[in-house]
Structures are given as C-alpha cells and as structure tokens.
Amino acid sequence: QITLKESGPPLVKPTQTLTLTCTFSGFSLSARGVGVGWIRQPPGKALEWLALIYWDDDKRYSPSLKSRLTITKDTSKNQVVLTMTNMDPVDTATYYCAHPYDTSGFYDYWGQGALVTVSS
Amino acid sequence: DIVMTQSPATLSVSPGERATLSCRASQSVSSGLAWYQQKPGQAPRLLIYAATTRATGIPARFSGSGSGTEFTLTISSLQSEDFAVYYCQQYNDWPLFTFGPGTKVDIK
C-alpha cells in the first residue's frame, strides 16, 4: 500500500525559504522507474506542477519556478525534500507530494497535502 | 508550454443524469491525458489516464475519450459522491506537465 505524507511549517514569512518533506511508504525510490513529484494548489484555484525527482536522481522543475526550487531525496529515509526560496504571499497554497505512475507523468497516489501560508 | 482549458467552468446536473466534461489542449498531447476528481479538503484522485483507461478501482460510469487536442470525461449516471471538481492534466509534453482550470460539477 502506497502512502505519502507532507510535513513542513504552516506559516512562513515573505522572503523566507520553505522546506517541505514528503515521507512515503509502499515503494522504494531506489527502484528503477520510480519517482516522487510535488504539485501545489492555491486556495480555490487549480493545480500547478512544481518538481519531480526519479530513482536515478534525475530532477525536473517547472520552468516558471526553476530558479527558486530544489528537490532532493533521501532513499534511506524514504523521504523527498522540496525547498522553495524567496517565498511570497502568492505562494500560499496546499502543497502535495505524489507518486507518478512509472515515468509517464500522471500521479496515481497523493499525499493529504500541507497548507502553507505566506504572511508577515 | 501547453495550455489546458476546460469547459464548462461549472456544470449543474441532477443525480442520475449524464455529465459531459470537456478538456482542450493548445497543441496535440496525443493520448497523454489524465483526469482527476477532487472533493473539498481532499487530494485529487486519479480517474482516467492515457485518455481512456480507468484507474484501479474507478467505477465503470466514468469514461474518457478523445486524442490530440480534444478530450471528454463522461459520467454516465451521476451519483451523490460524484459532485466534485474535475481536472484534466496533459503529460505528453514531458516533464512540462500542465493541468486545466477545472470543472465543478454541482447538484442541479
């Protein structure tokens, strides 16, 4: 059974760096073809894909946010970490980590989401 | 980037009726199209991938069709648990995945 869970601060100040951790179970990020992605959703708005990391440490980012994002993995801890620099109130959103169906790009398992509010 | 649009923004349907949701891509995505259902306070749930394939455990009343730039999600007979927001996502333009703005299906 695949499960994912996001953790991180619910509140960050403008200009600060956000660090979110995805802790997962039911699969191994060292197995060929396996990845973990991050998607966010501002309140009442649509989903936005952010980043993706694969078993071989291949990393992909949304072009519009690439300069602010870093995704890393710790296979031994079954965790993936997303950092986003220079946070702004427009970055207020629920951040989801999710398991992609092999290398295709759609997501078959999602975490419950973590709401992050950016405010001074 | 490929831009996804969805119509209508809101669809009001009575229980038991058919619902037809549309998704359009700004350029061809072949069959690289997924549909998700999202209920308030919940994460999205995968319904359909490869434009027409139902995900594991998805009831047969959900069906997807289309290819290229025009796609449709059909719910043949709406149940009370189907009232939600539905998103399409293209994944053909790897890894520049993009989602549509969503269609809200509410009770008429």
mmCIF file of N, CA and C in Angstrom, chain B:
data_model
loop_
_atom_site.group_PDB
_atom_site.id
_atom_site.type_symbol
_atom_site.label_atom_id
_atom_site.label_comp_id
_atom_site.label_asym_id
_atom_site.label_seq_id
_atom_site.Cartn_x
_atom_site.Cartn_y
_atom_site.Cartn_z
ATOM 1 N N ASP B 1 4.743 26.346 -23.350
ATOM 2 C CA ASP B 1 4.019 25.365 -22.558
ATOM 3 C C ASP B 1 2.660 25.076 -23.194
ATOM 4 N N ILE B 2 2.179 23.870 -22.995
ATOM 5 C CA ILE B 2 0.855 23.507 -23.464
ATOM 6 C C ILE B 2 -0.172 24.029 -22.458
ATOM 7 N N VAL B 3 -1.145 24.775 -22.968
ATOM 8 C CA VAL B 3 -2.201 25.327 -22.112
ATOM 9 C C VAL B 3 -3.430 24.443 -22.222
ATOM 10 N N MET B 4 -3.964 24.089 -21.059
ATOM 11 C CA MET B 4 -5.158 23.258 -20.993
ATOM 12 C C MET B 4 -6.365 24.125 -20.615
ATOM 13 N N THR B 5 -7.444 23.973 -21.319
ATOM 14 C CA THR B 5 -8.683 24.666 -20.972
ATOM 15 C C THR B 5 -9.776 23.638 -20.740
ATOM 16 N N GLN B 6 -10.714 23.967 -19.869
ATOM 17 C CA GLN B 6 -11.805 23.065 -19.555
ATOM 18 C C GLN B 6 -13.128 23.821 -19.640
ATOM 19 N N SER B 7 -14.147 23.105 -20.090
ATOM 20 C CA SER B 7 -15.478 23.699 -20.159
ATOM 21 C C SER B 7 -16.537 22.652 -19.835
ATOM 22 N N PRO B 8 -17.646 23.109 -19.249
ATOM 23 C CA PRO B 8 -17.849 24.455 -18.713
ATOM 24 C C PRO B 8 -17.097 24.612 -17.392
ATOM 25 N N ALA B 9 -17.085 25.804 -16.853
ATOM 26 C CA ALA B 9 -16.451 26.023 -15.559
ATOM 27 C C ALA B 9 -17.258 25.349 -14.457
ATOM 28 N N THR B 10 -18.579 25.426 -14.596
ATOM 29 C CA THR B 10 -19.495 24.775 -13.657
ATOM 30 C C THR B 10 -20.568 24.051 -14.442
ATOM 31 N N LEU B 11 -20.880 22.852 -13.998
ATOM 32 C CA LEU B 11 -21.897 22.026 -14.635
ATOM 33 C C LEU B 11 -22.893 21.603 -13.557
ATOM 34 N N SER B 12 -24.129 21.997 -13.749
ATOM 35 C CA SER B 12 -25.177 21.639 -12.787
ATOM 36 C C SER B 12 -25.969 20.463 -13.336
ATOM 37 N N VAL B 13 -25.969 19.381 -12.577
ATOM 38 C CA VAL B 13 -26.557 18.132 -13.041
ATOM 39 C C VAL B 13 -27.400 17.519 -11.923
ATOM 40 N N SER B 14 -28.478 16.884 -12.302
ATOM 41 C CA SER B 14 -29.300 16.175 -11.323
ATOM 42 C C SER B 14 -28.759 14.765 -11.130
ATOM 43 N N PRO B 15 -28.875 14.208 -9.933
ATOM 44 C CA PRO B 15 -28.450 12.820 -9.712
ATOM 45 C C PRO B 15 -29.127 11.884 -10.700
ATOM 46 N N GLY B 16 -28.340 10.958 -11.237
ATOM 47 C CA GLY B 16 -28.858 10.018 -12.216
ATOM 48 C C GLY B 16 -28.681 10.466 -13.654
ATOM 49 N N GLU B 17 -28.408 11.731 -13.850
ATOM 50 C CA GLU B 17 -28.206 12.243 -15.206
ATOM 51 C C GLU B 17 -26.763 12.034 -15.661
ATOM 52 N N ARG B 18 -26.562 12.218 -16.955
ATOM 53 C CA ARG B 18 -25.228 12.114 -17.552
ATOM 54 C C ARG B 18 -24.539 13.463 -17.480
ATOM 55 N N ALA B 19 -23.237 13.436 -17.217
ATOM 56 C CA ALA B 19 -22.419 14.646 -17.222
ATOM 57 C C ALA B 19 -21.309 14.486 -18.245
ATOM 58 N N THR B 20 -21.121 15.526 -19.040
ATOM 59 C CA THR B 20 -20.071 15.509 -20.068
ATOM 60 C C THR B 20 -19.176 16.718 -19.865
ATOM 61 N N LEU B 21 -17.907 16.451 -19.587
ATOM 62 C CA LEU B 21 -16.926 17.497 -19.304
ATOM 63 C C LEU B 21 -15.907 17.513 -20.440
ATOM 64 N N SER B 22 -15.500 18.714 -20.839
ATOM 65 C CA SER B 22 -14.560 18.851 -21.944
ATOM 66 C C SER B 22 -13.226 19.415 -21.492
ATOM 67 N N CYS B 23 -12.197 18.994 -22.177
ATOM 68 C CA CYS B 23 -10.831 19.460 -21.932
ATOM 69 C C CYS B 23 -10.162 19.641 -23.289
ATOM 70 N N ARG B 24 -9.505 20.771 -23.458
ATOM 71 C CA ARG B 24 -8.846 21.065 -24.727
ATOM 72 C C ARG B 24 -7.398 21.469 -24.481
ATOM 73 N N ALA B 25 -6.509 20.967 -25.313
ATOM 74 C CA ALA B 25 -5.093 21.312 -25.238
ATOM 75 C C ALA B 25 -4.738 22.292 -26.348
ATOM 76 N N SER B 26 -3.809 23.184 -26.061
ATOM 77 C CA SER B 26 -3.409 24.203 -27.032
ATOM 78 C C SER B 26 -2.617 23.616 -28.195
ATOM 79 N N GLN B 27 -2.087 22.422 -28.016
ATOM 80 C CA GLN B 27 -1.461 21.653 -29.094
ATOM 81 C C GLN B 27 -1.604 20.185 -28.767
ATOM 82 N N SER B 28 -1.342 19.355 -29.729
ATOM 83 C CA SER B 28 -1.595 17.933 -29.550
ATOM 84 C C SER B 28 -0.794 17.345 -28.387
ATOM 85 N N VAL B 29 -1.498 16.552 -27.567
ATOM 86 C CA VAL B 29 -0.851 15.804 -26.491
ATOM 87 C C VAL B 29 -1.005 14.302 -26.730
ATOM 88 N N SER B 30 -1.384 13.950 -27.962
ATOM 89 C CA SER B 30 -1.615 12.547 -28.302
ATOM 90 C C SER B 30 -2.647 11.962 -27.338
ATOM 91 N N SER B 31 -2.302 10.887 -26.648
ATOM 92 C CA SER B 31 -3.208 10.331 -25.634
ATOM 93 C C SER B 31 -2.695 10.567 -24.216
ATOM 94 N N GLY B 32 -1.751 11.500 -24.077
ATOM 95 C CA GLY B 32 -1.166 11.782 -22.764
ATOM 96 C C GLY B 32 -2.030 12.692 -21.920
ATOM 97 N N LEU B 33 -3.191 12.177 -21.527
ATOM 98 C CA LEU B 33 -4.167 12.995 -20.826
ATOM 99 C C LEU B 33 -4.741 12.200 -19.666
ATOM 100 N N ALA B 34 -4.767 12.831 -18.495
ATOM 101 C CA ALA B 34 -5.339 12.207 -17.300
ATOM 102 C C ALA B 34 -6.453 13.086 -16.754
ATOM 103 N N TRP B 35 -7.393 12.452 -16.071
ATOM 104 C CA TRP B 35 -8.475 13.149 -15.378
ATOM 105 C C TRP B 35 -8.405 12.825 -13.889
ATOM 106 N N TYR B 36 -8.657 13.834 -13.077
ATOM 107 C CA TYR B 36 -8.682 13.683 -11.629
ATOM 108 C C TYR B 36 -9.989 14.240 -11.076
ATOM 109 N N GLN B 37 -10.403 13.677 -9.963
ATOM 110 C CA GLN B 37 -11.549 14.162 -9.207
ATOM 111 C C GLN B 37 -11.044 14.713 -7.883
ATOM 112 N N GLN B 38 -11.537 15.876 -7.488
ATOM 113 C CA GLN B 38 -11.137 16.432 -6.197
ATOM 114 C C GLN B 38 -12.369 16.914 -5.432
ATOM 115 N N LYS B 39 -12.509 16.432 -4.224
ATOM 116 C CA LYS B 39 -13.569 16.869 -3.325
ATOM 117 C C LYS B 39 -12.993 17.846 -2.319
ATOM 118 N N PRO B 40 -13.837 18.706 -1.745
ATOM 119 C CA PRO B 40 -13.331 19.735 -0.810
ATOM 120 C C PRO B 40 -12.500 19.131 0.305
ATOM 121 N N GLY B 41 -11.331 19.732 0.522
ATOM 122 C CA GLY B 41 -10.459 19.297 1.600
ATOM 123 C C GLY B 41 -9.713 18.006 1.347
ATOM 124 N N GLN B 42 -9.820 17.477 0.128
ATOM 125 C CA GLN B 42 -9.147 16.223 -0.199
ATOM 126 C C GLN B 42 -8.143 16.417 -1.324
ATOM 127 N N ALA B 43 -7.217 15.460 -1.423
ATOM 128 C CA ALA B 43 -6.278 15.449 -2.530
ATOM 129 C C ALA B 43 -6.984 14.973 -3.796
ATOM 130 N N PRO B 44 -6.453 15.323 -4.954
ATOM 131 C CA PRO B 44 -7.007 14.780 -6.200
ATOM 132 C C PRO B 44 -6.917 13.256 -6.219
ATOM 133 N N ARG B 45 -7.852 12.680 -6.953
ATOM 134 C CA ARG B 45 -7.914 11.225 -7.113
ATOM 135 C C ARG B 45 -7.855 10.926 -8.601
ATOM 136 N N LEU B 46 -6.945 10.056 -9.008
ATOM 137 C CA LEU B 46 -6.806 9.709 -10.412
ATOM 138 C C LEU B 46 -8.013 8.904 -10.879
ATOM 139 N N LEU B 47 -8.651 9.353 -11.963
ATOM 140 C CA LEU B 47 -9.781 8.637 -12.544
ATOM 141 C C LEU B 47 -9.401 7.912 -13.829
ATOM 142 N N ILE B 48 -8.787 8.650 -14.732
ATOM 143 C CA ILE B 48 -8.535 8.188 -16.095
ATOM 144 C C ILE B 48 -7.106 8.567 -16.479
ATOM 145 N N TYR B 49 -6.408 7.690 -17.183
ATOM 146 C CA TYR B 49 -5.126 8.032 -17.771
ATOM 147 C C TYR B 49 -5.072 7.491 -19.189
ATOM 148 N N ALA B 50 -4.075 7.959 -19.923
ATOM 149 C CA ALA B 50 -3.978 7.605 -21.347
ATOM 150 C C ALA B 50 -5.292 7.893 -22.064
ATOM 151 N N ALA B 51 -5.944 8.959 -21.636
ATOM 152 C CA ALA B 51 -7.178 9.489 -22.216
ATOM 153 C C ALA B 51 -8.411 8.616 -22.016
ATOM 154 N N THR B 52 -8.226 7.290 -21.986
ATOM 155 C CA THR B 52 -9.392 6.402 -21.976
ATOM 156 C C THR B 52 -9.340 5.290 -20.942
ATOM 157 N N THR B 53 -8.233 5.104 -20.248
ATOM 158 C CA THR B 53 -8.059 3.975 -19.323
ATOM 159 C C THR B 53 -8.466 4.350 -17.909
ATOM 160 N N ARG B 54 -9.419 3.620 -17.366
ATOM 161 C CA ARG B 54 -9.817 3.875 -15.978
ATOM 162 C C ARG B 54 -8.737 3.399 -15.015
ATOM 163 N N ALA B 55 -8.479 4.192 -13.999
ATOM 164 C CA ALA B 55 -7.522 3.802 -12.966
ATOM 165 C C ALA B 55 -8.136 2.696 -12.103
ATOM 166 N N THR B 56 -7.290 2.052 -11.338
ATOM 167 C CA THR B 56 -7.724 0.956 -10.484
ATOM 168 C C THR B 56 -8.828 1.401 -9.532
ATOM 169 N N GLY B 57 -9.913 0.630 -9.507
ATOM 170 C CA GLY B 57 -10.997 0.895 -8.564
ATOM 171 C C GLY B 57 -11.991 1.952 -8.987
ATOM 172 N N ILE B 58 -11.814 2.527 -10.161
ATOM 173 C CA ILE B 58 -12.739 3.579 -10.627
ATOM 174 C C ILE B 58 -13.978 2.934 -11.257
ATOM 175 N N PRO B 59 -15.165 3.360 -10.839
ATOM 176 C CA PRO B 59 -16.388 2.740 -11.361
ATOM 177 C C PRO B 59 -16.539 2.922 -12.873
ATOM 178 N N ALA B 60 -17.239 1.998 -13.472
ATOM 179 C CA ALA B 60 -17.402 1.987 -14.927
ATOM 180 C C ALA B 60 -18.247 3.152 -15.437
ATOM 181 N N ARG B 61 -18.934 3.859 -14.544
ATOM 182 C CA ARG B 61 -19.734 5.009 -15.013
ATOM 183 C C ARG B 61 -18.844 6.174 -15.465
ATOM 184 N N PHE B 62 -17.555 6.099 -15.117
ATOM 185 C CA PHE B 62 -16.596 7.112 -15.579
ATOM 186 C C PHE B 62 -15.933 6.606 -16.858
ATOM 187 N N SER B 63 -15.948 7.426 -17.898
ATOM 188 C CA SER B 63 -15.262 7.040 -19.124
ATOM 189 C C SER B 63 -14.604 8.261 -19.755
ATOM 190 N N GLY B 64 -13.489 8.016 -20.414
ATOM 191 C CA GLY B 64 -12.769 9.082 -21.082
ATOM 192 C C GLY B 64 -12.653 8.789 -22.561
ATOM 193 N N SER B 65 -12.624 9.865 -23.351
ATOM 194 C CA SER B 65 -12.467 9.710 -24.792
ATOM 195 C C SER B 65 -11.664 10.879 -25.331
ATOM 196 N N GLY B 66 -11.230 10.721 -26.577
ATOM 197 C CA GLY B 66 -10.515 11.786 -27.253
ATOM 198 C C GLY B 66 -9.049 11.489 -27.457
ATOM 199 N N SER B 67 -8.422 12.320 -28.265
ATOM 200 C CA SER B 67 -6.985 12.272 -28.504
ATOM 201 C C SER B 67 -6.593 13.558 -29.214
ATOM 202 N N GLY B 68 -5.291 13.829 -29.211
ATOM 203 C CA GLY B 68 -4.843 15.051 -29.862
ATOM 204 C C GLY B 68 -5.075 16.276 -28.993
ATOM 205 N N THR B 69 -6.096 17.048 -29.307
ATOM 206 C CA THR B 69 -6.358 18.267 -28.557
ATOM 207 C C THR B 69 -7.723 18.303 -27.873
ATOM 208 N N GLU B 70 -8.588 17.363 -28.179
ATOM 209 C CA GLU B 70 -9.952 17.394 -27.652
ATOM 210 C C GLU B 70 -10.250 16.129 -26.860
ATOM 211 N N PHE B 71 -10.678 16.322 -25.607
ATOM 212 C CA PHE B 71 -10.924 15.196 -24.712
ATOM 213 C C PHE B 71 -12.238 15.395 -23.964
ATOM 214 N N THR B 72 -12.820 14.275 -23.578
ATOM 215 C CA THR B 72 -14.090 14.313 -22.859
ATOM 216 C C THR B 72 -14.071 13.309 -21.716
ATOM 217 N N LEU B 73 -14.585 13.747 -20.580
ATOM 218 C CA LEU B 73 -14.857 12.839 -19.465
ATOM 219 C C LEU B 73 -16.375 12.750 -19.342
ATOM 220 N N THR B 74 -16.878 11.536 -19.354
ATOM 221 C CA THR B 74 -18.313 11.320 -19.227
ATOM 222 C C THR B 74 -18.603 10.534 -17.959
ATOM 223 N N ILE B 75 -19.567 11.032 -17.203
ATOM 224 C CA ILE B 75 -20.070 10.296 -16.039
ATOM 225 C C ILE B 75 -21.489 9.899 -16.422
ATOM 226 N N SER B 76 -21.712 8.604 -16.588
ATOM 227 C CA SER B 76 -22.938 8.157 -17.251
ATOM 228 C C SER B 76 -24.188 8.406 -16.415
ATOM 229 N N SER B 77 -24.105 8.224 -15.125
ATOM 230 C CA SER B 77 -25.250 8.415 -14.243
ATOM 231 C C SER B 77 -24.727 8.925 -12.906
ATOM 232 N N LEU B 78 -24.857 10.221 -12.707
ATOM 233 C CA LEU B 78 -24.218 10.853 -11.545
ATOM 234 C C LEU B 78 -24.759 10.327 -10.224
ATOM 235 N N GLN B 79 -23.829 9.951 -9.361
ATOM 236 C CA GLN B 79 -24.154 9.564 -8.002
ATOM 237 C C GLN B 79 -23.821 10.727 -7.072
ATOM 238 N N SER B 80 -24.355 10.697 -5.871
ATOM 239 C CA SER B 80 -24.165 11.806 -4.936
ATOM 240 C C SER B 80 -22.683 12.045 -4.651
ATOM 241 N N GLU B 81 -21.893 10.958 -4.658
ATOM 242 C CA GLU B 81 -20.471 11.092 -4.348
ATOM 243 C C GLU B 81 -19.648 11.644 -5.516
ATOM 244 N N ASP B 82 -20.283 11.871 -6.667
ATOM 245 C CA ASP B 82 -19.559 12.360 -7.843
ATOM 246 C C ASP B 82 -19.536 13.876 -7.930
ATOM 247 N N PHE B 83 -20.257 14.558 -7.059
ATOM 248 C CA PHE B 83 -20.255 16.018 -7.103
ATOM 249 C C PHE B 83 -18.923 16.494 -6.533
ATOM 250 N N ALA B 84 -18.148 17.146 -7.406
ATOM 251 C CA ALA B 84 -16.746 17.454 -7.095
ATOM 252 C C ALA B 84 -16.204 18.348 -8.203
ATOM 253 N N VAL B 85 -14.914 18.660 -8.108
ATOM 254 C CA VAL B 85 -14.214 19.372 -9.175
ATOM 255 C C VAL B 85 -13.371 18.360 -9.947
ATOM 256 N N TYR B 86 -13.369 18.499 -11.260
ATOM 257 C CA TYR B 86 -12.642 17.576 -12.118
ATOM 258 C C TYR B 86 -11.573 18.346 -12.892
ATOM 259 N N TYR B 87 -10.356 17.812 -12.855
ATOM 260 C CA TYR B 87 -9.232 18.432 -13.553
ATOM 261 C C TYR B 87 -8.692 17.486 -14.617
ATOM 262 N N CYS B 88 -8.302 18.059 -15.750
ATOM 263 C CA CYS B 88 -7.539 17.287 -16.716
ATOM 264 C C CYS B 88 -6.070 17.707 -16.609
ATOM 265 N N GLN B 89 -5.180 16.818 -17.007
ATOM 266 C CA GLN B 89 -3.750 17.076 -16.976
ATOM 267 C C GLN B 89 -3.113 16.446 -18.197
ATOM 268 N N GLN B 90 -2.285 17.213 -18.897
ATOM 269 C CA GLN B 90 -1.528 16.623 -20.004
ATOM 270 C C GLN B 90 -0.150 16.217 -19.494
ATOM 271 N N TYR B 91 0.322 15.087 -19.962
ATOM 272 C CA TYR B 91 1.671 14.645 -19.586
ATOM 273 C C TYR B 91 2.479 14.207 -20.802
ATOM 274 N N ASN B 92 1.983 14.572 -21.983
ATOM 275 C CA ASN B 92 2.712 14.235 -23.197
ATOM 276 C C ASN B 92 3.964 15.104 -23.347
ATOM 277 N N ASP B 93 3.852 16.376 -22.942
ATOM 278 C CA ASP B 93 4.954 17.326 -23.034
ATOM 279 C C ASP B 93 5.818 17.173 -21.789
ATOM 280 N N TRP B 94 6.457 16.025 -21.702
ATOM 281 C CA TRP B 94 7.244 15.672 -20.510
ATOM 282 C C TRP B 94 8.487 16.520 -20.445
ATOM 283 N N PRO B 95 8.895 17.057 -19.272
ATOM 284 C CA PRO B 95 8.173 16.993 -17.998
ATOM 285 C C PRO B 95 7.367 18.243 -17.693
ATOM 286 N N LEU B 96 6.959 18.972 -18.743
ATOM 287 C CA LEU B 96 6.218 20.213 -18.519
ATOM 288 C C LEU B 96 4.737 19.915 -18.386
ATOM 289 N N PHE B 97 4.413 19.185 -17.316
ATOM 290 C CA PHE B 97 3.038 18.773 -17.095
ATOM 291 C C PHE B 97 2.166 19.969 -16.764
ATOM 292 N N THR B 98 0.987 20.032 -17.335
ATOM 293 C CA THR B 98 0.092 21.144 -17.048
ATOM 294 C C THR B 98 -1.324 20.638 -16.794
ATOM 295 N N PHE B 99 -1.987 21.319 -15.879
ATOM 296 C CA PHE B 99 -3.354 20.997 -15.503
ATOM 297 C C PHE B 99 -4.312 22.027 -16.087
ATOM 298 N N GLY B 100 -5.538 21.605 -16.281
ATOM 299 C CA GLY B 100 -6.595 22.527 -16.655
ATOM 300 C C GLY B 100 -7.127 23.252 -15.434
ATOM 301 N N PRO B 101 -7.977 24.251 -15.636
ATOM 302 C CA PRO B 101 -8.511 25.057 -14.527
ATOM 303 C C PRO B 101 -9.618 24.375 -13.740
ATOM 304 N N GLY B 102 -10.124 23.275 -14.253
ATOM 305 C CA GLY B 102 -11.125 22.510 -13.522
ATOM 306 C C GLY B 102 -12.559 22.795 -13.952
ATOM 307 N N THR B 103 -13.413 21.784 -13.780
ATOM 308 C CA THR B 103 -14.858 21.910 -13.958
ATOM 309 C C THR B 103 -15.517 21.453 -12.670
ATOM 310 N N LYS B 104 -16.337 22.313 -12.106
ATOM 311 C CA LYS B 104 -17.069 21.949 -10.902
ATOM 312 C C LYS B 104 -18.417 21.345 -11.288
ATOM 313 N N VAL B 105 -18.672 20.154 -10.796
ATOM 314 C CA VAL B 105 -19.963 19.502 -11.025
ATOM 315 C C VAL B 105 -20.769 19.629 -9.750
ATOM 316 N N ASP B 106 -21.860 20.375 -9.839
ATOM 317 C CA ASP B 106 -22.672 20.531 -8.641
ATOM 318 C C ASP B 106 -24.111 20.075 -8.891
ATOM 319 N N ILE B 107 -24.852 20.040 -7.808
ATOM 320 C CA ILE B 107 -26.210 19.491 -7.856
ATOM 321 C C ILE B 107 -27.177 20.521 -8.418
ATOM 322 N N LYS B 108 -27.955 20.085 -9.407
ATOM 323 C CA LYS B 108 -28.958 20.954 -10.007
ATOM 324 C C LYS B 108 -30.204 21.030 -9.138
#
